[in-house]
Short mmCIF file of C-alpha atoms in Angstrom, two decimals:
data_model
loop_
_atom_site.label_atom_id
_atom_site.label_comp_id
_atom_site.label_asym_id
_atom_site.label_seq_id
_atom_site.Cartn_x
_atom_site.Cartn_y
_atom_site.Cartn_z
CA MET H 20 140.71 198.14 39.34
CA ALA H 21 142.68 194.96 40.76
CA GLN H 22 142.34 191.38 39.80
CA TYR H 23 141.04 189.22 43.01
CA GLY H 24 138.95 186.11 42.73
CA ASN H 25 137.21 185.40 39.72
CA GLY H 26 136.92 189.16 38.43
CA PRO H 27 138.15 192.58 39.16
CA VAL H 28 137.35 194.64 42.22
CA ALA H 29 137.26 198.19 42.29
CA LEU H 30 137.70 200.69 45.54
CA ARG H 31 135.21 203.07 45.78
CA ARG H 32 134.57 205.90 48.16
CA CYS H 33 131.24 207.34 49.52
CA GLY H 34 130.74 210.99 48.39
CA ARG H 35 129.10 211.94 51.95
CA CYS H 36 131.91 210.57 54.37
CA ALA H 37 134.67 209.63 52.54
CA LEU H 38 134.92 206.19 53.60
CA GLU H 39 136.66 203.59 50.92
CA TRP H 40 135.68 200.23 50.43
CA PHE H 41 136.44 197.21 47.81
CA ASP H 42 133.67 196.52 45.65
CA PRO H 43 132.99 193.28 45.59
CA ALA H 44 133.76 192.55 49.35
CA LEU H 45 134.27 189.06 49.86
CA GLU H 46 135.12 188.35 53.90
CA GLY H 47 137.74 185.86 54.84
CA ASP H 48 136.24 183.05 56.55
CA SER H 49 137.59 181.03 59.58
CA GLY H 50 139.52 179.06 57.46
CA PHE H 51 141.17 181.99 55.70
CA TYR H 52 142.27 183.68 59.16
CA SER H 53 142.99 179.99 60.80
CA GLN H 54 145.74 179.97 57.74
CA LEU H 55 146.62 183.77 57.97
CA PHE H 56 147.77 183.81 61.33
CA THR H 57 149.71 180.24 61.20
CA GLY H 58 151.94 181.86 58.76
CA LEU H 59 153.58 184.96 59.13
CA ILE H 60 151.32 186.94 60.81
CA ARG H 61 151.48 186.62 64.39
CA TYR H 62 148.48 188.06 66.86
CA GLU H 63 149.92 191.21 68.68
CA LYS H 64 150.57 190.60 72.45
CA TRP H 65 149.82 194.28 72.98
CA ARG H 66 148.42 197.75 70.42
CA TRP H 67 148.57 201.35 70.85
CA GLU H 68 144.70 201.31 71.32
CA PHE H 69 144.75 198.66 74.51
CA ASP H 70 146.09 201.43 76.96
CA ARG H 71 143.50 203.55 75.75
CA ALA H 72 140.46 201.28 76.17
CA ALA H 73 141.46 199.67 79.28
CA ARG H 74 141.43 203.07 80.93
CA ARG H 75 137.50 203.29 80.04
CA ILE H 76 136.43 200.11 81.62
CA ALA H 77 135.32 200.64 85.22
CA ASN H 78 135.79 198.09 87.75
CA GLY H 79 132.88 195.39 87.78
CA ALA H 80 131.99 195.84 83.81
CA ARG H 81 130.99 193.54 81.55
CA VAL H 82 132.92 193.59 78.47
CA VAL H 83 132.51 191.52 75.43
CA GLU H 84 135.22 191.60 72.70
CA VAL H 85 134.26 190.82 68.81
CA GLY H 86 137.70 189.54 67.28
CA SER H 87 139.55 188.86 70.52
CA GLY H 88 142.14 186.47 68.58
CA GLU H 89 144.54 185.16 71.30
CA GLY H 90 142.74 187.53 74.05
CA ALA H 91 145.55 190.10 74.94
CA PHE H 92 143.21 192.82 76.05
CA LEU H 93 140.72 190.70 77.52
CA ARG H 94 143.10 189.01 79.53
CA SER H 95 144.97 192.62 80.69
CA VAL H 96 140.77 193.48 82.23
CA LEU H 97 139.65 189.89 83.25
CA PRO H 98 140.58 190.22 87.00
CA ARG H 99 138.60 193.41 87.38
CA CYS H 100 135.57 192.68 85.44
CA SER H 101 132.59 191.06 86.27
CA SER H 102 132.42 188.91 82.87
CA VAL H 103 134.23 189.02 80.28
CA GLU H 104 133.25 187.53 76.74
CA ALA H 105 135.25 186.64 73.32
CA LEU H 106 133.38 186.42 70.09
CA GLU H 107 136.27 185.05 68.04
CA LYS H 108 135.92 182.79 64.69
CA ASN H 109 139.87 181.45 64.48
CA PRO H 110 138.99 178.25 65.81
CA HIS H 111 142.64 177.93 67.25
CA ALA H 112 142.38 181.40 68.66
CA ALA H 113 138.89 180.59 70.18
CA ASP H 114 140.56 177.51 71.94
CA LEU H 115 143.34 179.34 73.53
CA LEU H 116 140.90 181.57 75.09
CA ARG H 117 138.80 178.68 76.16
CA THR H 118 142.58 177.73 78.07
CA ALA H 119 142.32 180.90 79.48
CA GLY H 120 139.18 180.43 80.97
CA ILE H 121 137.32 183.62 79.10
CA LYS H 122 133.90 182.71 77.46
CA VAL H 123 134.10 182.12 73.46
CA SER H 124 130.90 182.17 71.17
CA GLU H 125 132.25 181.18 67.19
CA ASP H 126 128.87 182.62 66.30
CA ASP H 127 128.92 185.81 63.96
CA VAL H 128 128.20 188.82 65.69
CA ARG H 129 124.95 189.69 64.20
CA ALA H 130 123.44 186.64 65.22
CA ASP H 131 124.61 186.95 68.40
CA ALA H 132 123.05 190.35 68.72
CA GLN H 133 119.60 189.11 68.13
CA VAL H 134 119.63 186.52 70.89
CA ARG H 135 121.52 187.92 73.50
CA PRO H 136 121.41 192.08 73.04
CA GLY H 137 121.46 194.26 75.98
CA ARG H 138 124.35 192.43 78.02
CA ALA H 139 127.54 194.38 78.33
CA ASP H 140 128.65 197.67 79.26
CA VAL H 141 131.42 198.35 76.88
CA VAL H 142 131.88 196.02 73.59
CA CYS H 143 135.23 196.51 71.90
CA ALA H 144 135.93 195.54 68.28
CA PHE H 145 139.62 196.16 67.78
CA GLN H 146 141.06 196.12 63.95
CA VAL H 147 137.98 194.23 62.95
CA LEU H 148 135.98 196.89 61.15
CA GLU H 149 138.30 197.09 58.00
CA HIS H 150 137.71 193.02 57.79
CA VAL H 151 133.88 193.51 57.69
CA ALA H 152 131.60 193.37 54.51
CA ASP H 153 128.39 194.47 56.08
CA VAL H 154 129.84 197.46 58.02
CA ARG H 155 126.26 198.78 58.94
CA GLY H 156 125.11 195.37 59.59
CA PHE H 157 128.12 194.87 61.91
CA LEU H 158 127.90 198.05 64.08
CA THR H 159 124.09 197.70 64.51
CA ALA H 160 124.92 194.14 66.16
CA LEU H 161 127.91 196.11 68.35
CA ALA H 162 125.11 198.61 69.25
CA ALA H 163 122.33 196.27 70.34
CA ILE H 164 124.73 194.45 72.75
CA VAL H 165 125.61 197.33 74.63
CA VAL H 166 123.33 198.74 77.57
CA PRO H 167 121.93 202.39 77.31
CA GLY H 168 124.92 204.59 78.51
CA GLY H 169 127.58 201.72 77.45
CA GLU H 170 130.28 202.24 74.84
CA ILE H 171 131.47 200.90 72.00
CA LEU H 172 135.36 200.85 71.55
CA LEU H 173 136.88 200.78 68.16
CA SER H 174 140.13 201.14 66.18
CA VAL H 175 141.02 200.85 62.45
CA PRO H 176 144.06 201.40 60.56
CA ASN H 177 144.02 204.99 59.61
CA ARG H 178 144.53 205.12 55.69
CA GLU H 179 146.11 208.57 56.42
CA ARG H 180 149.18 207.21 58.11
CA PHE H 181 152.30 207.41 56.72
CA ARG H 182 153.14 204.56 54.07
CA GLN H 183 153.65 204.35 50.56
CA GLY H 184 150.68 203.14 48.13
CA LEU H 185 148.37 200.05 49.38
CA GLU H 186 150.18 197.64 51.34
CA PRO H 187 149.44 193.83 50.56
CA ASN H 188 147.35 193.76 53.75
CA ASP H 189 144.73 196.34 52.84
CA CYS H 190 143.42 194.36 49.94
CA PRO H 191 140.49 192.08 50.34
CA PRO H 192 139.92 189.39 51.68
CA HIS H 193 141.90 190.49 54.36
CA HIS H 194 140.78 194.48 54.55
CA LEU H 195 137.40 195.21 52.79
CA SER H 196 137.48 199.10 53.66
CA ARG H 197 139.74 201.77 54.33
CA TRP H 198 139.07 204.46 57.15
CA GLY H 199 140.00 208.10 57.24
CA PRO H 200 139.58 210.52 60.57
CA ARG H 201 135.90 211.73 59.02
CA GLN H 202 134.09 208.51 59.28
CA PHE H 203 133.40 207.93 63.10
CA SER H 204 130.91 210.95 62.90
CA ALA H 205 129.13 209.54 60.34
CA VAL H 206 129.14 205.94 62.07
CA ALA H 207 127.87 208.19 65.22
CA GLU H 208 124.92 209.66 63.38
CA ALA H 209 123.63 206.23 61.71
CA LEU H 210 123.53 204.35 65.16
CA GLY H 211 121.98 207.23 66.71
CA MET H 212 124.76 207.34 69.37
CA ASP H 213 127.31 210.04 70.58
CA LEU H 214 130.82 210.22 69.46
CA VAL H 215 132.76 210.63 72.53
CA LEU H 216 136.28 210.70 71.12
CA VAL H 217 138.55 210.06 68.68
CA GLU H 218 142.05 209.71 69.01
CA TYR H 219 145.17 209.12 66.70
CA GLN H 220 148.25 206.85 66.97
CA PRO H 221 151.11 209.08 66.63
CA PRO H 222 153.80 208.27 63.84
CA SER H 223 156.70 206.62 64.99
CA LEU H 224 160.21 208.52 65.44
CA SER H 225 162.06 206.93 62.08
CA GLN H 226 158.65 207.28 60.50
CA VAL H 227 158.87 211.30 60.92
CA ARG H 228 162.25 211.46 60.23
CA ALA H 229 161.92 209.59 57.20
CA ALA H 230 159.17 212.06 55.74
CA ARG H 231 161.43 214.90 56.69
CA GLN H 232 164.35 213.50 54.49
CA ARG H 233 162.16 212.74 51.76
CA SER H 234 161.38 216.19 51.53
CA VAL H 235 164.84 217.64 51.78
CA ARG H 236 165.91 215.14 49.49
CA THR H 237 163.52 216.24 46.85
CA ALA H 238 164.35 219.56 47.26
CA LEU H 239 168.15 219.22 46.75
CA ARG H 240 168.26 216.73 44.29
CA PRO H 241 167.78 218.53 41.26
CA VAL H 242 170.99 220.76 42.94
CA THR H 243 173.20 218.98 44.73
CA GLY H 244 172.83 215.16 43.08
CA ALA H 245 171.12 212.44 44.50
CA TRP H 246 174.13 211.24 46.77
CA VAL H 247 174.63 214.74 48.45
CA ALA H 248 170.58 215.25 48.77
CA GLN H 249 170.67 211.49 50.81
CA LEU H 250 173.12 212.89 52.91
CA ALA H 251 171.55 216.33 53.75
CA GLY H 252 168.24 214.89 54.16
CA ARG H 253 169.28 212.61 56.55
CA ALA H 254 171.35 215.18 58.55
CA THR H 255 168.38 217.87 58.67
CA ALA H 256 165.57 215.01 59.37
CA ARG H 257 167.67 214.26 62.91
CA VAL H 258 168.40 217.76 63.61
CA ARG H 259 164.76 218.55 62.94
CA MET H 260 163.19 215.87 64.85
CA PRO H 261 165.27 214.54 67.98
CA GLU H 262 163.99 212.07 70.08
CA ARG H 263 163.05 214.22 73.05
CA ARG H 264 161.03 216.67 70.61
CA HIS H 265 159.05 213.58 69.21
CA ALA H 266 158.20 212.09 72.17
CA ARG H 267 156.83 215.64 73.17
CA LEU H 268 154.96 216.33 70.15
CA ALA H 269 153.00 212.72 70.73
CA ALA H 270 152.73 213.45 74.27
CA GLU H 271 150.73 216.29 73.25
CA GLY H 272 148.99 215.23 70.21
CA ARG H 273 150.44 217.37 67.84
CA PHE H 274 150.88 215.72 65.02
CA PRO H 275 147.41 214.73 63.69
CA SER H 276 147.21 219.02 63.35
CA ARG H 277 150.30 218.61 60.77
CA GLY H 278 148.60 215.86 59.14
CA GLU H 279 150.64 213.14 60.25
CA TYR H 280 149.38 209.88 61.68
CA GLY H 281 150.69 206.75 63.01
CA HIS H 282 148.54 203.23 62.21
CA THR H 283 145.78 203.69 64.52
CA MET H 284 142.85 205.60 65.15
CA PHE H 285 140.87 204.94 68.20
CA ALA H 286 137.16 206.10 69.06
CA VAL H 287 134.69 205.79 71.87
CA LEU H 288 131.02 205.98 70.86
CA ARG H 289 128.25 206.20 73.71
CA ARG H 290 124.62 204.46 73.78
CA ARG H 291 122.32 207.10 74.76
CA GLY H 292 120.49 206.24 77.73
#
């Protein structure tokens, strides 16, 4: 249990799909995210999943992105789409999107889907799902916006990524749920959609080397002492994982089979026609 707001918060896990969520879950409002992204956190100019998503968008597609931030992804596909639209709660980011010529709504996606269903060939939500308290309602809204045969493109942080414990932003009111590789099959089943693919961002070279260094250091420390174990771990990690080998394993998608993940998971769901 961790202290949050006026009372304790528990981290719970679904017995069926292993989704983890915080209880109670209090979503950050527009004021929270406006303050958050004018502080130390900045919107990223590009993300690993943007390349994967862009490949799935056909010329002339109608695209809606929920939680667009300052619009890095929409700006990249804008020239070849028949229409792009953003749903963004941060007023400052919404103004920047409008300046870029992108249509913006600051409405909640659940209300928006009721008023304007079936208007997009592709609906995107990158690094948004983990911020939402009503996960089922949010996903149902995305499914309502996309046309039959259209796709929902999702990305979330992978809770099984290389890290040491919970990161500060992995807790409410920023992150309200924690996702692993198993959950998207349950999402597709609940929505009556087809799960087309799930891809995993590979861990960085430094992350992979650090894991191997820790393994060697832990094994040697009782025998050699901390200083020698540290040096041996560092040298072994560089020998076992040179840059070229890391790049090859990442390109071949080999790290997930070893249980080694980078930050993000990317999933594609298709609405049945």
